[in-house]
């Protein structure tokens, strides 16, 4: 507790994923003004890219819908998309934050009719689908975008195509002169909900993700299984579009590895079991092998694991595969030692999914939050408040709990209870 | 000579494991092994080993000194380093096997003492210590004849063509062995090294 009274009662939330959204609505509904800063053109973050949640296999769109409603009905939330924090000055109670906004080239009166996309030709890699498909240079970030507004790619702005896109908009919402902006905001507390990014699978050279088409990552699997994904929700081999009959799910691809991520990413075990459920649901004859070091299905999640273990077509193999080799017909061959039987195996599969871990995704110079742990996650202490996966690997429900706690800490700061 | 490693006498006896952690190169990291199997899965000659590295490490922890030191696993290692590069806990598997091999030789375990590796190492060391250089003919001959007179002859004859080729290409010379300058200095250095090693072994 400090004698100094906070100069600003506004709370800034950096990041618009499930943790950022939660922290923002919790603080706003408690009666505090909130400024949200999101790097991408839309809220939703990684959660919007998921097909379903474990363990209940419900759809993330449902929770997002409810939270979007809470944001819409709140008068206290101010949202800046395509924006990042460039600098933080001052201290708890009186921060001056420099926010930098990239141009969207589409004004708020956009009705998301899609006329602009009809005339756009340039194809750009779709970040929402991890580059598994392309989008046209004027596109809606995803079907659950918030705000529901198109984006025009900077690549086409000073081209005839850009002019055609502008002309196609009947209500004149395309603004090719958008320069973006840089401005300062006075806030009393900052909640860092900057989230995570998948560990780059190309770094796992022995697993040859970059070379073998039928070796994919867990986040790519989520997109494959999603109805709004590149295949319309059908799980198929990227090489030939065939339905996979033999699928390997490899745990700890990067996590718990001092050469990559020195920590357990916590969610991958259940995420992979969820992927086993996706495959079994879609392909009746499919056989799934889960390669693991240890299975970390804590408390309520254990029942999900039991359900899968009861399935004779899902096999759990205690082994961290040593390498993946190229086999016939683009079949990746998983090689390693089964540590329970001591058998050395070389097993061909139609599709291999690497459970790559979570890495902190920080903005700017990466040190703006002030306090970080050894792995680059935001460490909540003193003035620094982390929420969700920005503070360490968490699943969605734990992220929401963490964000609610972060909102509470931020409220304590701006109301002078905690400094 | 190194102090002999302790022999576990009762159930859950950690004396041998702790001795290995302290006295074997890389042994301090051995304690971090999480039994994932990457080393054994990466091993190109794992099928020829009595126990793969992962299992060998678990046996060390279990106090199975006799089984560990009398196995062929250490001598079979071909030092490809796949295990060292891939180990998620940065356990220097190859170095540990190498160091355990030395322990097994010193403690007189036949599997290691009589291994090709140990025979060759002894022949190599004899030449290096005596002349300050390795002499291809003498090292090879000592290595071959360590298997006995008739075996030595057989091995020598089998490789005669290679030897002739090497002489022709001037990769193997005829005549007296090459020696280093100041062989006396070398002997002093080796004597000092032996003294230091003996001091550390107690």
Coordinates of C-alpha atoms in Angstrom, one line a residue:
Chain A
X1 CA 0.0 0.0 0.0
X2 CA 1.4 3.4 -1.0
X3 CA 0.5 6.9 0.1
X4 CA 0.6 8.1 -3.5
X5 CA -2.9 8.0 -5.1
X6 CA -3.0 6.8 -8.7
X7 CA -3.4 9.6 -11.2
X8 CA -5.3 7.4 -13.7
X9 CA -8.0 4.9 -13.0
X10 CA -7.9 3.5 -16.5
X11 CA -6.6 -0.1 -17.0
X12 CA -4.8 -1.1 -20.2
X13 CA -5.0 -4.7 -21.4
X14 CA -2.3 -5.6 -23.9
X15 CA -3.5 -8.5 -26.0
X16 CA -6.9 -9.5 -27.2
X17 CA -6.9 -13.3 -26.8
X18 CA -9.1 -15.1 -24.3
X19 CA -7.1 -13.8 -21.4
X20 CA -7.1 -10.2 -22.6
X21 CA -10.8 -10.3 -23.4
X22 CA -11.5 -11.8 -19.9
X23 CA -9.4 -9.2 -18.1
X24 CA -11.0 -6.4 -20.0
X25 CA -14.6 -7.4 -19.4
X26 CA -14.0 -8.3 -15.8
X27 CA -12.4 -4.9 -15.1
X28 CA -15.0 -3.0 -17.2
X29 CA -18.0 -4.8 -15.5
X30 CA -16.5 -3.9 -12.1
X31 CA -16.7 -0.2 -13.2
X32 CA -13.3 0.6 -14.5
X33 CA -12.4 2.2 -17.9
X34 CA -10.4 -0.2 -20.0
X35 CA -8.2 0.3 -23.1
X36 CA -7.5 -2.8 -25.1
X37 CA -4.5 -3.1 -27.5
X38 CA -4.4 -6.0 -30.0
X39 CA -1.7 -6.6 -32.5
X40 CA -3.8 -8.4 -35.1
X41 CA -6.9 -7.0 -36.9
X42 CA -9.3 -8.9 -34.6
X43 CA -9.9 -10.2 -31.1
X44 CA -10.0 -13.9 -30.4
X45 CA -6.3 -14.8 -30.5
X46 CA -5.2 -18.4 -30.5
X47 CA -8.6 -19.5 -29.1
X48 CA -10.3 -18.4 -32.3
X49 CA -7.9 -20.7 -34.2
X50 CA -8.9 -23.7 -32.2
X51 CA -11.4 -26.2 -33.5
X52 CA -12.6 -27.4 -30.1
X53 CA -11.7 -27.2 -26.4
X54 CA -10.7 -30.2 -24.3
X55 CA -12.0 -32.0 -22.3
X56 CA -15.7 -31.3 -23.2
X57 CA -14.9 -30.9 -27.0
X58 CA -17.1 -27.8 -27.1
X59 CA -16.5 -25.0 -29.7
X60 CA -14.6 -21.9 -28.8
X61 CA -16.9 -19.7 -30.9
X62 CA -19.5 -20.1 -28.2
X63 CA -17.4 -18.6 -25.4
X64 CA -16.1 -15.9 -27.8
X65 CA -19.6 -15.0 -28.7
X66 CA -20.6 -14.4 -25.1
X67 CA -17.5 -12.4 -24.4
X68 CA -18.0 -10.3 -27.6
X69 CA -21.5 -9.5 -26.3
X70 CA -20.0 -8.4 -23.0
X71 CA -17.6 -6.1 -24.8
X72 CA -20.4 -4.7 -27.0
X73 CA -22.7 -3.9 -24.1
X74 CA -20.0 -2.3 -22.1
X75 CA -19.5 1.4 -22.5
X76 CA -16.1 1.3 -20.8
X77 CA -14.0 -0.7 -23.2
X78 CA -12.0 1.1 -25.8
X79 CA -10.4 -1.3 -28.4
X80 CA -7.4 -0.6 -30.6
X81 CA -6.7 -3.4 -33.2
X82 CA -3.6 -3.7 -35.3
X83 CA -1.9 -1.9 -32.4
X84 CA 1.1 -2.6 -30.3
X85 CA 2.7 -1.0 -27.3
X86 CA 5.8 0.9 -28.5
X87 CA 7.0 2.3 -25.1
X88 CA 5.9 2.5 -21.5
X89 CA 6.9 5.4 -19.2
X90 CA 6.1 6.2 -15.6
X91 CA 5.1 3.7 -12.9
X92 CA 2.1 2.1 -11.4
X93 CA -0.8 4.6 -11.1
X94 CA 0.6 6.9 -13.7
X95 CA 1.8 5.2 -16.9
X96 CA 2.2 7.0 -20.2
X97 CA 2.0 4.3 -22.9
X98 CA 2.9 4.9 -26.5
X99 CA 0.6 2.9 -28.8
X100 CA 1.4 2.4 -32.5
X101 CA -1.4 1.5 -34.9
X102 CA -0.8 -0.1 -38.3
X103 CA -3.1 1.0 -41.1
X104 CA -6.1 -1.3 -41.8
X105 CA -7.1 0.7 -44.9
X106 CA -10.8 0.0 -44.0
X107 CA -12.9 2.5 -42.0
X108 CA -15.2 1.5 -39.1
X109 CA -18.3 1.9 -41.4
X110 CA -17.4 -1.4 -43.1
X111 CA -20.4 -3.7 -43.2
X112 CA -18.3 -6.9 -44.0
X113 CA -20.3 -7.4 -47.2
X114 CA -17.3 -8.8 -49.0
X115 CA -17.5 -6.8 -52.2
X116 CA -13.9 -5.8 -51.9
X117 CA -12.7 -9.4 -51.7
X118 CA -14.6 -10.1 -54.9
X119 CA -12.2 -7.9 -56.9
X120 CA -9.0 -8.6 -55.0
X121 CA -6.6 -10.9 -56.8
X122 CA -3.3 -11.0 -55.0
X123 CA -3.1 -14.1 -52.8
X124 CA -1.3 -13.7 -49.4
X125 CA -0.6 -16.4 -46.8
X126 CA -3.4 -16.6 -44.3
X127 CA -1.9 -16.1 -40.8
X128 CA -5.2 -17.4 -39.3
X129 CA -4.6 -20.8 -41.0
X130 CA -0.9 -20.8 -40.3
X131 CA -0.2 -20.3 -44.0
X132 CA -2.0 -23.6 -44.9
X133 CA -4.1 -21.6 -47.4
X134 CA -4.1 -18.2 -48.9
X135 CA -6.5 -15.3 -48.7
X136 CA -7.2 -12.5 -51.2
X137 CA -5.6 -9.1 -50.4
X138 CA -8.9 -7.8 -49.0
X139 CA -10.1 -10.2 -46.4
X140 CA -12.0 -10.8 -43.2
X141 CA -9.5 -12.2 -40.7
X142 CA -11.9 -15.0 -39.7
X143 CA -15.6 -15.8 -39.4
X144 CA -15.6 -14.8 -35.7
X145 CA -13.7 -11.5 -36.3
X146 CA -14.3 -8.7 -33.8
X147 CA -14.6 -6.0 -35.0
X148 CA -16.4 -7.5 -38.0
X149 CA -14.3 -5.5 -40.5
X150 CA -12.3 -6.3 -43.5
X151 CA -8.5 -5.7 -43.9
X152 CA -6.7 -4.6 -47.0
X153 CA -3.1 -5.9 -47.4
X154 CA -0.5 -3.1 -47.6
X155 CA 1.0 -4.9 -50.6
X156 CA -1.8 -3.8 -52.9
X157 CA -2.3 -0.3 -51.6
X158 CA -0.5 1.7 -54.2
X159 CA -1.5 -0.5 -57.1
X160 CA -4.3 -0.6 -59.6
X161 CA -5.7 -3.5 -57.7
X162 CA -5.9 -1.3 -54.6
X163 CA -7.9 1.2 -56.6
X164 CA -10.3 -1.5 -57.9
X165 CA -10.8 -2.7 -54.3
X166 CA -11.6 0.9 -53.3
X167 CA -14.0 1.3 -56.1
X168 CA -15.8 -2.0 -55.3
X169 CA -16.8 -0.7 -51.9
X170 CA -20.3 0.8 -52.3
X171 CA -20.2 2.7 -49.0
X172 CA -16.7 4.1 -49.4
X173 CA -15.2 2.3 -46.4
X174 CA -11.9 1.6 -48.1
X175 CA -9.4 4.3 -47.2
X176 CA -6.1 3.8 -49.0
X177 CA -4.6 6.9 -47.5
X178 CA -4.7 5.4 -44.0
X179 CA -1.3 6.1 -42.4
X180 CA -1.8 4.3 -39.1
X181 CA -1.2 6.3 -36.0
X182 CA 1.1 6.7 -33.0
X183 CA -0.3 8.2 -29.8
X184 CA 0.1 8.3 -26.0
X185 CA -2.3 7.1 -23.4
X186 CA -2.4 7.8 -19.7
X187 CA -3.3 4.6 -17.8
X188 CA -3.0 3.5 -14.2
X189 CA -2.3 -0.2 -14.6
X190 CA -1.2 -2.5 -17.4
X191 CA -2.3 -6.1 -17.8
X192 CA 0.0 -8.1 -20.1
X193 CA -2.0 -10.7 -21.9
X194 CA 0.3 -11.0 -24.9
X195 CA -0.2 -14.8 -25.2
X196 CA 1.9 -17.4 -27.0
X197 CA 3.1 -18.6 -30.3
X198 CA 3.7 -22.2 -31.4
X199 CA 7.4 -23.3 -31.0
X200 CA 8.9 -23.3 -34.6
X201 CA 8.7 -26.9 -35.7
X202 CA 11.5 -26.3 -38.2
X203 CA 13.9 -26.1 -35.3
X204 CA 13.2 -29.8 -34.5
X205 CA 15.5 -31.0 -37.3
X206 CA 15.3 -34.7 -36.4
X207 CA 11.5 -34.5 -37.0
X208 CA 11.8 -33.0 -40.5
X209 CA 8.6 -31.0 -40.4
X210 CA 9.9 -28.6 -43.1
X211 CA 10.7 -31.4 -45.5
X212 CA 8.1 -34.1 -45.1
X213 CA 4.6 -32.9 -46.2
X214 CA 2.7 -35.4 -43.9
X215 CA 4.4 -34.2 -40.7
X216 CA 2.3 -31.4 -39.3
X217 CA 2.1 -29.5 -36.0
X218 CA -0.7 -29.6 -33.4
X219 CA -1.9 -26.1 -34.3
X220 CA -2.1 -27.1 -38.0
X221 CA -4.1 -30.1 -36.9
X222 CA -6.6 -27.7 -35.2
X223 CA -7.0 -25.8 -38.5
X224 CA -7.4 -29.1 -40.5
X225 CA -10.2 -30.2 -38.1
X226 CA -11.9 -26.8 -38.1
X227 CA -15.0 -26.3 -40.2
X228 CA -13.6 -22.8 -41.3
X229 CA -10.2 -24.3 -41.9
X230 CA -8.4 -25.0 -45.2
X231 CA -10.1 -28.3 -45.7
X232 CA -13.5 -27.4 -44.4
X233 CA -12.9 -29.6 -41.3
X234 CA -11.8 -32.8 -43.1
X235 CA -8.6 -34.3 -41.6
X236 CA -6.6 -35.3 -44.7
X237 CA -2.9 -35.7 -45.6
X238 CA -1.4 -32.5 -46.9
X239 CA 0.5 -34.4 -49.6
X240 CA -2.4 -36.1 -51.5
X241 CA -5.6 -35.2 -49.7
X242 CA -6.1 -38.9 -48.6
X243 CA -7.9 -39.7 -45.4
X244 CA -5.2 -40.9 -42.9
X245 CA -5.7 -44.5 -41.5
X246 CA -2.6 -44.6 -39.3
X247 CA -1.8 -41.4 -37.3
X248 CA 1.0 -40.8 -34.9
X249 CA 0.8 -38.0 -32.3
X250 CA 4.2 -37.1 -30.9
X251 CA 4.3 -35.4 -27.5
X252 CA 7.0 -33.0 -26.2
X253 CA 8.1 -31.8 -29.7
X254 CA 10.2 -29.1 -28.3
X255 CA 8.9 -28.9 -24.8
X256 CA 10.8 -30.4 -21.9
X257 CA 13.9 -30.2 -24.1
X258 CA 16.8 -28.1 -23.0
X259 CA 17.8 -27.7 -26.7
X260 CA 14.4 -26.1 -27.3
X261 CA 11.9 -25.2 -24.6
X262 CA 13.2 -26.1 -21.1
X263 CA 9.7 -26.4 -19.6
X264 CA 6.5 -28.5 -20.0
X265 CA 3.9 -26.6 -22.1
X266 CA 1.2 -28.3 -20.0
X267 CA -1.6 -28.3 -22.7
X268 CA 0.0 -30.6 -25.3
X269 CA -0.9 -33.9 -23.7
X270 CA -4.6 -33.1 -23.6
X271 CA -4.5 -31.3 -27.0
X272 CA -3.0 -34.5 -28.6
X273 CA -5.6 -36.7 -26.9
X274 CA -8.2 -34.3 -28.3
X275 CA -6.6 -34.8 -31.8
X276 CA -6.9 -38.5 -31.3
X277 CA -10.6 -38.0 -30.6
X278 CA -10.9 -35.8 -33.8
X279 CA -9.4 -38.6 -35.9
X280 CA -11.4 -41.4 -34.3
X281 CA -14.6 -39.4 -34.8
X282 CA -14.0 -38.8 -38.5
X283 CA -12.3 -42.0 -39.6
X284 CA -13.9 -45.1 -38.1
X285 CA -11.0 -47.5 -39.1
X286 CA -8.2 -45.1 -38.1
X287 CA -5.6 -46.2 -35.6
X288 CA -3.9 -43.6 -33.5
X289 CA -0.6 -44.0 -31.7
X290 CA 0.3 -41.4 -29.0
X291 CA 4.1 -41.2 -28.3
X292 CA 4.8 -39.7 -24.9
X293 CA 7.4 -39.3 -22.2
X294 CA 4.9 -38.8 -19.4
X295 CA 1.1 -38.1 -19.7
X296 CA 0.2 -35.0 -17.7
X297 CA -3.6 -35.2 -17.4
X298 CA -4.2 -33.6 -14.1
X299 CA -7.4 -33.7 -12.0
X300 CA -10.6 -33.5 -14.1
X301 CA -8.7 -34.1 -17.3
X302 CA -7.9 -37.6 -16.3
X303 CA -11.3 -38.9 -17.2
X304 CA -10.7 -37.7 -20.8
X305 CA -7.5 -39.8 -20.9
X306 CA -9.3 -42.8 -19.5
X307 CA -11.9 -42.5 -22.2
X308 CA -9.2 -42.6 -24.9
X309 CA -7.3 -45.4 -23.2
X310 CA -10.5 -47.5 -23.3
X311 CA -10.5 -47.2 -27.1
X312 CA -8.7 -50.2 -28.6
X313 CA -7.8 -48.2 -31.7
X314 CA -5.8 -45.6 -29.6
X315 CA -2.4 -46.9 -28.4
X316 CA -0.2 -45.1 -26.0
X317 CA 3.5 -45.7 -26.5
X318 CA 6.0 -44.6 -23.8
X319 CA 8.8 -43.2 -25.9
X320 CA 10.1 -39.9 -27.2
X321 CA 10.8 -40.7 -30.9
X322 CA 14.4 -40.1 -31.8
X323 CA 13.7 -39.1 -35.5
X324 CA 11.3 -39.3 -38.4
X325 CA 12.4 -40.6 -41.7
X326 CA 10.9 -40.4 -45.2
X327 CA 9.1 -43.6 -46.2
X328 CA 7.4 -44.9 -49.3
X329 CA 4.3 -43.0 -50.6
X330 CA 5.1 -39.9 -48.5
X331 CA 4.6 -41.9 -45.3
X332 CA 6.7 -40.5 -42.5
X333 CA 8.5 -43.3 -40.5
X334 CA 8.7 -42.7 -36.8
X335 CA 11.8 -44.2 -35.2
X336 CA 12.7 -44.6 -31.6
X337 CA 12.8 -46.9 -28.5
X338 CA 9.7 -48.1 -26.7
X339 CA 11.0 -47.6 -23.2
X340 CA 8.7 -50.2 -21.6
X341 CA 9.5 -53.1 -23.9
X342 CA 13.0 -51.8 -25.0
X343 CA 11.9 -52.5 -28.6
X344 CA 13.5 -50.3 -31.2
X345 CA 10.8 -49.4 -33.7
X346 CA 10.5 -47.8 -37.2
X347 CA 6.8 -47.4 -37.8
X348 CA 5.4 -45.8 -41.0
X349 CA 2.3 -43.6 -40.6
X350 CA 0.0 -41.7 -43.0
X351 CA 0.1 -38.6 -40.9
X352 CA 2.3 -37.5 -38.0
X353 CA 1.3 -34.6 -35.7
X354 CA 4.0 -32.9 -33.6
X355 CA 2.8 -31.5 -30.3
X356 CA 4.9 -28.4 -30.5
X357 CA 4.9 -26.4 -27.3
X358 CA 4.0 -22.8 -26.3
X359 CA 6.5 -20.0 -26.5
X360 CA 5.9 -16.6 -25.0
X361 CA 4.9 -14.1 -27.7
X362 CA 6.0 -10.7 -26.5
X363 CA 5.7 -7.4 -28.2
X364 CA 8.2 -4.7 -29.1
X365 CA 11.6 -5.2 -27.5
X366 CA 10.0 -7.9 -25.4
X367 CA 11.0 -6.3 -22.1
X368 CA 8.2 -3.7 -21.8
X369 CA 6.4 -5.6 -19.0
X370 CA 9.4 -5.2 -16.7
X371 CA 9.5 -8.5 -15.1
X372 CA 10.1 -11.8 -16.9
X373 CA 11.0 -15.4 -15.8
X374 CA 13.9 -17.3 -17.3
X375 CA 11.8 -18.6 -20.2
X376 CA 10.6 -15.2 -21.3
X377 CA 7.1 -15.3 -19.7
X378 CA 5.8 -12.3 -17.8
X379 CA 6.4 -12.7 -14.1
X380 CA 3.7 -11.1 -12.0
X381 CA 5.4 -9.2 -9.1
X382 CA 5.5 -5.6 -8.0
X383 CA 4.0 -3.4 -10.8
X384 CA 4.0 -6.2 -13.4
X385 CA 0.8 -8.0 -14.0
X386 CA 0.7 -11.0 -16.4
X387 CA -2.5 -12.8 -17.6
X388 CA -3.0 -16.0 -19.4
X389 CA -0.3 -17.7 -21.3
X390 CA 1.8 -14.5 -21.3
X391 CA 2.6 -15.6 -17.8
X392 CA 3.3 -19.3 -18.5
X393 CA 1.7 -22.2 -20.3
X394 CA -2.0 -22.6 -19.4
X395 CA -5.1 -24.1 -21.0
X396 CA -8.1 -22.0 -21.7
X397 CA -9.9 -22.4 -18.4
X398 CA -6.8 -21.7 -16.5
X399 CA -6.1 -18.6 -18.7
X400 CA -9.5 -17.3 -17.8
X401 CA -8.8 -17.8 -14.1
X402 CA -5.5 -16.1 -14.5
X403 CA -7.0 -13.2 -16.4
X404 CA -9.7 -12.7 -13.7
X405 CA -7.0 -12.6 -11.1
X406 CA -5.0 -10.1 -13.2
X407 CA -8.1 -7.8 -13.5
X408 CA -8.4 -7.9 -9.7
X409 CA -4.8 -6.9 -9.3
X410 CA -5.1 -4.1 -11.8
X411 CA -8.2 -2.8 -10.0
X412 CA -6.3 -2.8 -6.7
X413 CA -3.5 -0.8 -8.4
X414 CA -5.8 1.9 -10.0
X415 CA -7.9 2.2 -6.8
X416 CA -4.8 2.8 -4.7
X417 CA -5.1 -0.3 -2.6
X418 CA -2.0 -1.9 -4.0
X419 CA 1.0 -0.1 -5.5
Chain B
X1 CA 44.7 -46.6 -10.3
X2 CA 41.2 -45.3 -9.7
X3 CA 39.5 -46.2 -6.4
X4 CA 37.2 -49.2 -7.0
X5 CA 33.5 -48.2 -7.3
X6 CA 31.3 -49.4 -4.4
X7 CA 29.3 -52.5 -4.8
X8 CA 25.7 -52.2 -3.6
X9 CA 24.9 -54.7 -0.9
X10 CA 21.2 -54.1 -0.1
X11 CA 18.0 -53.2 -1.8
X12 CA 17.7 -49.5 -2.8
X13 CA 21.4 -49.0 -2.3
X14 CA 22.4 -45.8 -4.0
X15 CA 26.1 -46.0 -3.3
X16 CA 27.1 -47.1 -6.9
X17 CA 24.8 -44.5 -8.5
X18 CA 26.2 -41.7 -6.4
X19 CA 29.7 -42.8 -7.1
X20 CA 29.0 -42.7 -10.8
X21 CA 27.4 -39.2 -10.5
X22 CA 30.6 -38.0 -8.8
X23 CA 33.4 -39.9 -10.6
X24 CA 32.2 -40.5 -14.2
X25 CA 32.6 -37.7 -16.8
X26 CA 29.2 -36.2 -17.3
X27 CA 27.8 -38.2 -14.3
X28 CA 26.4 -35.0 -12.7
X29 CA 24.0 -34.7 -15.6
X30 CA 23.1 -38.4 -15.5
X31 CA 21.0 -37.6 -12.5
X32 CA 18.7 -35.5 -14.8
X33 CA 17.9 -38.4 -17.2
X34 CA 14.1 -38.7 -17.6
X35 CA 14.1 -42.0 -19.4
X36 CA 12.5 -40.7 -22.6
X37 CA 14.4 -43.2 -24.8
X38 CA 15.8 -40.7 -27.3
X39 CA 19.3 -42.0 -26.9
X40 CA 18.5 -45.6 -27.4
X41 CA 16.2 -44.7 -30.3
X42 CA 18.9 -42.7 -31.9
X43 CA 21.7 -45.3 -31.4
X44 CA 22.8 -46.9 -34.8
X45 CA 24.2 -50.0 -33.0
X46 CA 21.7 -50.2 -30.2
X47 CA 20.7 -53.7 -31.4
X48 CA 24.2 -55.0 -30.7
X49 CA 24.3 -53.5 -27.2
X50 CA 23.4 -55.7 -24.2
X51 CA 21.5 -52.6 -22.9
X52 CA 20.8 -49.3 -24.6
X53 CA 22.0 -46.2 -22.9
X54 CA 18.6 -45.4 -21.4
X55 CA 18.3 -48.8 -19.8
X56 CA 21.9 -48.8 -18.7
X57 CA 21.3 -45.5 -16.9
X58 CA 18.3 -46.9 -15.1
X59 CA 20.4 -49.9 -14.1
X60 CA 23.0 -47.6 -12.6
X61 CA 20.3 -45.9 -10.5
X62 CA 19.0 -49.3 -9.5
X63 CA 22.5 -50.2 -8.2
X64 CA 23.0 -53.1 -10.7
X65 CA 26.8 -52.5 -10.8
X66 CA 27.8 -56.0 -11.9
X67 CA 25.3 -56.0 -14.8
X68 CA 26.3 -52.5 -15.9
X69 CA 30.1 -53.0 -15.8
X70 CA 30.0 -56.5 -17.3
X71 CA 27.9 -55.4 -20.3
X72 CA 29.2 -54.7 -23.8
X73 CA 27.3 -51.4 -24.1
X74 CA 30.2 -49.1 -23.4
X75 CA 32.7 -50.9 -25.7
X76 CA 30.1 -51.0 -28.5
X77 CA 29.5 -47.2 -28.6
X78 CA 30.7 -45.9 -32.0
X79 CA 30.7 -42.2 -30.9
X80 CA 28.3 -41.0 -33.5
X81 CA 27.1 -38.4 -31.0
X82 CA 23.4 -38.6 -32.1
X83 CA 22.5 -39.2 -28.4
X84 CA 24.5 -36.2 -27.2
X85 CA 22.9 -33.9 -29.8
X86 CA 19.4 -35.1 -29.3
X87 CA 19.2 -35.6 -25.5
X88 CA 16.5 -33.3 -24.2
X89 CA 18.3 -33.1 -20.8
X90 CA 21.7 -32.5 -22.3
X91 CA 23.1 -35.7 -20.8
X92 CA 26.4 -36.3 -22.5
X93 CA 25.6 -39.9 -23.1
X94 CA 28.6 -40.8 -25.2
X95 CA 31.1 -39.3 -22.7
X96 CA 29.4 -41.2 -19.9
X97 CA 29.7 -44.5 -21.8
X98 CA 33.3 -43.7 -22.5
X99 CA 34.1 -43.0 -18.9
X100 CA 32.2 -46.0 -17.7
X101 CA 34.2 -48.1 -20.2
X102 CA 37.4 -46.9 -18.5
X103 CA 35.9 -47.8 -15.1
X104 CA 35.1 -51.3 -16.3
X105 CA 38.6 -51.8 -17.8
X106 CA 40.3 -50.6 -14.6
X107 CA 38.1 -52.8 -12.5
X108 CA 38.9 -55.8 -14.7
X109 CA 35.6 -56.6 -16.3
X110 CA 36.5 -59.0 -19.1
X111 CA 33.8 -57.7 -21.6
X112 CA 35.6 -54.4 -21.6
X113 CA 39.2 -55.5 -20.9
X114 CA 39.1 -57.9 -23.9
X115 CA 37.2 -55.6 -26.2
X116 CA 38.6 -54.5 -29.5
X117 CA 38.5 -50.9 -28.3
X118 CA 40.5 -51.6 -25.2
X119 CA 43.1 -53.7 -27.1
X120 CA 43.6 -51.0 -29.7
X121 CA 43.7 -48.3 -27.0
X122 CA 46.5 -50.2 -25.2
X123 CA 48.5 -50.7 -28.4
X124 CA 48.1 -47.0 -29.3
X125 CA 49.1 -45.8 -25.8
X126 CA 52.1 -48.1 -25.8
X127 CA 53.4 -46.5 -29.0
X128 CA 52.5 -42.9 -28.0
X129 CA 54.2 -43.3 -24.6
X130 CA 57.3 -45.0 -25.9
X131 CA 58.1 -43.0 -29.0
X132 CA 56.0 -39.9 -28.6
X133 CA 54.4 -40.9 -31.9
X134 CA 52.2 -43.7 -33.2
X135 CA 53.9 -46.1 -35.5
X136 CA 51.2 -47.7 -37.8
X137 CA 53.1 -51.0 -38.1
X138 CA 53.8 -51.5 -34.4
X139 CA 50.4 -50.3 -33.2
X140 CA 48.7 -52.7 -35.7
X141 CA 50.9 -55.6 -34.9
X142 CA 50.5 -55.1 -31.1
X143 CA 46.7 -54.9 -31.6
X144 CA 46.5 -58.0 -33.8
X145 CA 48.8 -60.2 -31.7
X146 CA 47.0 -59.3 -28.5
X147 CA 44.5 -61.9 -29.7
X148 CA 47.2 -64.6 -29.7
X149 CA 49.8 -65.8 -32.1
X150 CA 47.7 -67.6 -34.7
X151 CA 44.9 -65.0 -34.6
X152 CA 47.5 -62.3 -34.9
X153 CA 49.0 -64.0 -38.0
X154 CA 45.6 -64.5 -39.6
X155 CA 44.6 -60.8 -39.1
X156 CA 48.0 -59.6 -40.4
X157 CA 47.8 -61.7 -43.5
X158 CA 44.2 -60.6 -44.1
X159 CA 45.3 -57.0 -44.2
X160 CA 48.6 -57.5 -46.0
X161 CA 47.3 -56.0 -49.3
X162 CA 46.2 -52.8 -47.4
X163 CA 49.6 -52.5 -45.8
X164 CA 51.3 -52.9 -49.2
X165 CA 49.1 -50.2 -50.7
X166 CA 49.8 -47.9 -47.8
X167 CA 53.6 -48.4 -48.2
X168 CA 53.3 -47.7 -51.9
X169 CA 51.3 -44.5 -51.2
X170 CA 53.9 -43.5 -48.6
X171 CA 51.3 -43.6 -45.8
X172 CA 53.3 -46.3 -43.9
X173 CA 57.1 -46.1 -43.8
X174 CA 59.6 -48.9 -43.5
X175 CA 62.5 -48.6 -41.1
X176 CA 62.9 -47.4 -37.5
X177 CA 59.8 -45.9 -35.8
X178 CA 59.6 -42.1 -35.9
X179 CA 60.2 -40.5 -32.5
X180 CA 59.5 -37.1 -31.0
X181 CA 62.1 -34.7 -29.9
X182 CA 63.0 -34.6 -26.2
X183 CA 61.5 -38.0 -25.4
X184 CA 62.8 -37.5 -21.8
X185 CA 60.5 -34.5 -21.4
X186 CA 57.5 -36.5 -22.6
X187 CA 58.3 -39.2 -20.0
X188 CA 58.4 -36.5 -17.3
X189 CA 55.0 -35.2 -18.4
X190 CA 53.5 -38.6 -18.4
X191 CA 54.9 -39.4 -15.0
X192 CA 53.5 -36.2 -13.6
X193 CA 50.1 -37.0 -15.2
X194 CA 50.1 -40.4 -13.6
X195 CA 50.9 -38.8 -10.2
X196 CA 48.0 -36.3 -10.5
X197 CA 45.7 -39.1 -11.6
X198 CA 46.7 -41.2 -8.6
X199 CA 46.1 -38.3 -6.3
X200 CA 42.6 -37.7 -7.7
X201 CA 41.7 -41.4 -7.5
X202 CA 41.8 -41.6 -3.7

